[in-house]
Short mmCIF file of C-alpha atoms in Angstrom, two decimals:
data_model
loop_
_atom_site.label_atom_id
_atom_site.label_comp_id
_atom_site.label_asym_id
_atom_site.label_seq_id
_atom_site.Cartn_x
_atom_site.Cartn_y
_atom_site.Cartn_z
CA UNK A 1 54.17 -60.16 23.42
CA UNK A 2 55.03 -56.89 21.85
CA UNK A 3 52.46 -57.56 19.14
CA UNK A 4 49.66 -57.77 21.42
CA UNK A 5 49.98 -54.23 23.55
CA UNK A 6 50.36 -52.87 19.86
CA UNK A 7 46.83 -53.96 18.22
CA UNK A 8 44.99 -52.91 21.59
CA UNK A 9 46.45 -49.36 21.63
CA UNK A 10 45.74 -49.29 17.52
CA UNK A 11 42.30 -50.18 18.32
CA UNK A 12 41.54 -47.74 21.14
CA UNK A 13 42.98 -45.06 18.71
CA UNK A 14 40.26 -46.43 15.94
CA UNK A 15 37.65 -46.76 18.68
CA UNK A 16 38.45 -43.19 20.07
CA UNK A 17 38.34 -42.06 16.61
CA UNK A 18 34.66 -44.03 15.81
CA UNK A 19 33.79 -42.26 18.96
CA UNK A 20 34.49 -38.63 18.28
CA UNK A 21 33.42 -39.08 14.74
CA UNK A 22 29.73 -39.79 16.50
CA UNK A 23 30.07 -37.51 18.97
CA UNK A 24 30.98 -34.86 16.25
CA UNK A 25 28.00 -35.78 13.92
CA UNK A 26 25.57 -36.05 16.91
CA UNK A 27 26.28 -32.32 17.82
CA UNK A 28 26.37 -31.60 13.77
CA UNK A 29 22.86 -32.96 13.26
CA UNK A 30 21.24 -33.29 16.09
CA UNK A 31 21.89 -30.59 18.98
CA UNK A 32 23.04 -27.93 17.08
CA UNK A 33 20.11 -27.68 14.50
CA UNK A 34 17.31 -28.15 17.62
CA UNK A 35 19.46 -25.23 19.16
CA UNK A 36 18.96 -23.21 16.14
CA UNK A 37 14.97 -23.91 16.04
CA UNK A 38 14.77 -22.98 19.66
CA UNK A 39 16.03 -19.66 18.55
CA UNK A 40 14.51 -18.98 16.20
CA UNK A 41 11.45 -19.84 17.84
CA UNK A 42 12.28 -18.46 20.77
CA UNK A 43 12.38 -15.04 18.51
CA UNK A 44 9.09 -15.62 17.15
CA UNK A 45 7.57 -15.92 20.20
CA UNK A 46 9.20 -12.79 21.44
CA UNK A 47 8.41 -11.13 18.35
CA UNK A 48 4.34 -12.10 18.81
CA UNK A 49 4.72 -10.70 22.24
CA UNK A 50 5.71 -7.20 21.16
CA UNK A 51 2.89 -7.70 18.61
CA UNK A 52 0.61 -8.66 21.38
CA UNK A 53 1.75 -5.54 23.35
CA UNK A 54 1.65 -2.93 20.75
CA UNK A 55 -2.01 -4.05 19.80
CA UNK A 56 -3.19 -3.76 23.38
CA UNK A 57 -1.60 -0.80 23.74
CA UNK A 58 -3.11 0.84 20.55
CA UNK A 59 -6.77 -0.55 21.68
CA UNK A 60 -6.21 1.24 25.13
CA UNK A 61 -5.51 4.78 23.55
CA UNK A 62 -8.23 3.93 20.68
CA UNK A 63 -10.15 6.90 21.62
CA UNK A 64 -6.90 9.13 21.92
CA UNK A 65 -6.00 8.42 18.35
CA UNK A 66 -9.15 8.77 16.77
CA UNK A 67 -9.72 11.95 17.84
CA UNK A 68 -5.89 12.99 16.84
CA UNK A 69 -6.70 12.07 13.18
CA UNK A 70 -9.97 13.64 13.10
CA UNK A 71 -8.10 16.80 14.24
CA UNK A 72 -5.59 16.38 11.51
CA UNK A 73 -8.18 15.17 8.53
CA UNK A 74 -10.32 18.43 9.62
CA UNK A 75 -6.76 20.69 9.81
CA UNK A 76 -5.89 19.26 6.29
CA UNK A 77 -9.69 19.81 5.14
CA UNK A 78 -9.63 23.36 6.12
CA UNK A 79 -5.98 23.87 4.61
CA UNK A 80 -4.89 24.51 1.43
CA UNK A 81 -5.04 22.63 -1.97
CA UNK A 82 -2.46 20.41 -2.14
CA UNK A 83 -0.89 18.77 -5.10
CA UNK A 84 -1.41 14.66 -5.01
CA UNK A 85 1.26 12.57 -3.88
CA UNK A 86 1.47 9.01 -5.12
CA UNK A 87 4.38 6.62 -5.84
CA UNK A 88 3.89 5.91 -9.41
CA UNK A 89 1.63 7.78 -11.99
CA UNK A 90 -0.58 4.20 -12.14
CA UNK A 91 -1.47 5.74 -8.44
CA UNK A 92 -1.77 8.94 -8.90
CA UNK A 93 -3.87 8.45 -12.10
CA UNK A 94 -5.90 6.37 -9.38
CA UNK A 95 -6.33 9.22 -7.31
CA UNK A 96 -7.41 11.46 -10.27
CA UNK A 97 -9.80 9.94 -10.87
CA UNK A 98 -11.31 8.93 -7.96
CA UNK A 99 -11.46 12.57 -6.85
CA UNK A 100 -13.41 13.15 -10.27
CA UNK A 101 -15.57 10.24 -9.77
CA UNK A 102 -16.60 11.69 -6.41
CA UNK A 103 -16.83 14.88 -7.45
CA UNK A 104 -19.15 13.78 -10.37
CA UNK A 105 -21.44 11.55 -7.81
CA UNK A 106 -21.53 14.50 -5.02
CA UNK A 107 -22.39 17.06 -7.97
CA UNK A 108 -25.51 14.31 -9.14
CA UNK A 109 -24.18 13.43 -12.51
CA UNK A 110 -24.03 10.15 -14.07
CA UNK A 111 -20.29 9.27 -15.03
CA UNK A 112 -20.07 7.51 -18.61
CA UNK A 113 -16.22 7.39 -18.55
CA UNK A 114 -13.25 8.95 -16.66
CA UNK A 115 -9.37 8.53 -18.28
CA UNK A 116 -6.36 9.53 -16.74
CA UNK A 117 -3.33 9.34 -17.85
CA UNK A 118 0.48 11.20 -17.35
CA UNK A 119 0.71 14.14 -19.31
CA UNK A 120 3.55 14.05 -21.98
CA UNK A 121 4.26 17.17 -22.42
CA UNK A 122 4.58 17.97 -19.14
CA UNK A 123 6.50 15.90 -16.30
CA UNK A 124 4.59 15.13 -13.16
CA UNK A 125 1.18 16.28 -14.52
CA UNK A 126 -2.06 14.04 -15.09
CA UNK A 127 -4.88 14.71 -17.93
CA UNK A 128 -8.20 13.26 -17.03
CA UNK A 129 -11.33 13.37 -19.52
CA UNK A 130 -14.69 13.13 -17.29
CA UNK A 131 -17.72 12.07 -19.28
CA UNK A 132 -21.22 12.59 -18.05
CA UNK A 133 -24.75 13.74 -18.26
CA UNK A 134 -27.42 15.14 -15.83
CA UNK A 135 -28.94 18.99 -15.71
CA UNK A 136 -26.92 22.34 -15.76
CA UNK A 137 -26.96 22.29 -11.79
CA UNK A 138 -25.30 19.16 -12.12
CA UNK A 139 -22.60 21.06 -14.06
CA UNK A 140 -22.23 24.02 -11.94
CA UNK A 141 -21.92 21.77 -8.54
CA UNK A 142 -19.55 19.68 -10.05
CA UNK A 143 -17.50 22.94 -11.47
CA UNK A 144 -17.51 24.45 -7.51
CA UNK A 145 -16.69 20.98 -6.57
CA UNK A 146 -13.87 20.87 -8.69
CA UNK A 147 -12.76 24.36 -7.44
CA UNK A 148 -12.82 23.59 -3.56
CA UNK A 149 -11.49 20.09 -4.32
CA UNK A 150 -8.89 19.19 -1.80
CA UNK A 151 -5.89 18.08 -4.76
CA UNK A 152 -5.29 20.89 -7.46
CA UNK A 153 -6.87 20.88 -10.14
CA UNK A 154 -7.56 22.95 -13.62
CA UNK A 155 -10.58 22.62 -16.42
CA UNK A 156 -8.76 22.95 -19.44
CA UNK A 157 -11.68 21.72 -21.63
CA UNK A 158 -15.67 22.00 -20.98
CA UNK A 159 -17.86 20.71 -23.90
CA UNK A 160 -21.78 21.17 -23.09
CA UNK A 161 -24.12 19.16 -25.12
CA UNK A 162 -27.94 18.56 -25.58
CA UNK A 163 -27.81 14.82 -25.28
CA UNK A 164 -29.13 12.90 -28.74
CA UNK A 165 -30.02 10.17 -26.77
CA UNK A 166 -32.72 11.95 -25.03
CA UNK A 167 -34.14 14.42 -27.37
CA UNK A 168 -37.36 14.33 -25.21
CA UNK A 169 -35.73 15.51 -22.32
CA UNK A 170 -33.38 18.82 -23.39
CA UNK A 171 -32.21 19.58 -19.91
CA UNK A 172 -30.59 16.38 -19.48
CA UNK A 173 -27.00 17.40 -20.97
CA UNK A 174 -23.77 15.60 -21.94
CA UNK A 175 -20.85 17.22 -20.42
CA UNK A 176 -17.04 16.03 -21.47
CA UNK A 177 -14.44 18.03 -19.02
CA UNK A 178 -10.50 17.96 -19.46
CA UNK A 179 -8.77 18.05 -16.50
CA UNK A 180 -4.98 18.65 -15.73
CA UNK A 181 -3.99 17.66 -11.83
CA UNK A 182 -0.05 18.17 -11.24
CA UNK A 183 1.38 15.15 -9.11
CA UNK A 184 3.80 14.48 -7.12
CA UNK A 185 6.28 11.25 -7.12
CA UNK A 186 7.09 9.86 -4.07
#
């Protein structure tokens, strides 16, 4: 008789055992990761609402905002030179030349080449060669363009050439500028 009040109480502590061992890996992989995507999702959603809020928010003061920067793009415009800023030379030499490419298109000549690249000798400055053609008011609008630019910049070089290509035409000229532009890093 002793025997059988033993196995039973051996077997509810194997069956209690079985049973929290389920319970435990039910809560492991089933309740506890579904909690953890209902957080997470529950953060995305809250995130998209901010989103949401911000957006409608900027589209309400569109008007405000526009007019803000064209106060500050006209305030800069009418401001002094400034040096350019970039985060790396690659973007600064990006800059460089862009301003020179515009420059060259406002002034009417026809850009062959522009090159820009960090200055050696000097930290923090960019040399640009600017290769075109066109007429000698070409030249001179691109020179005052280059003066009133908004970034800093200095002609170091100016070769003027009749160009061989079109002999026929000698006031079409080939101009080949050096520029230096100091930069900033960021």
């Amino acid at each position: 008789m002793t025997i059988a009040p033993a196995l039973s109480r051996e077997r509810r502590v194997v069956i209690g055992g079985i049973l929290v061992l389920a319970l435990s890996l039910l809560v492991t992989y089933g309740a506890v990761p579904a909690v953890t995507r209902w957080r997470e999702r529950e953060i995305q959603l809250d995130r998209a609402r901010k989103q949401v809020a911000h957006l409608k928010s900027l589209q309400l003061h569109a008007s405000e905002l526009e007019a803000a920067a064209a106060f500050a793009e006209g305030r800069l415009a009418g401001g002094a030179r400034r040096v350019i800023h970039a985060r790396s030379s690659a973007l600064g030499a990006s800059a460089l030349q862009t301003l020179l490419q515009g420059a060259a298109d406002a002034s009417g000549l026809v850009v062959d080449r522009v090159d820009v690249s960090p200055d050696l000798t000097s930290e923090g400055d960019l040399t640009a060669t600017l290769s075109a053609y066109g007429d000698i008011h070409g030249l001179a609008a691109l020179l005052a363009q280059l003066t009133s630019a908004p970034r800093i910049t200095a002609v170091e070089r100016l070769t003027v050439q009749i160009n061989p290509a079109l002999r026929g035409a000698p006031d079409v000229l080939r101009v080949t500028l050096g520029v230096r532009a100091p930069m900033v890093m960021e």
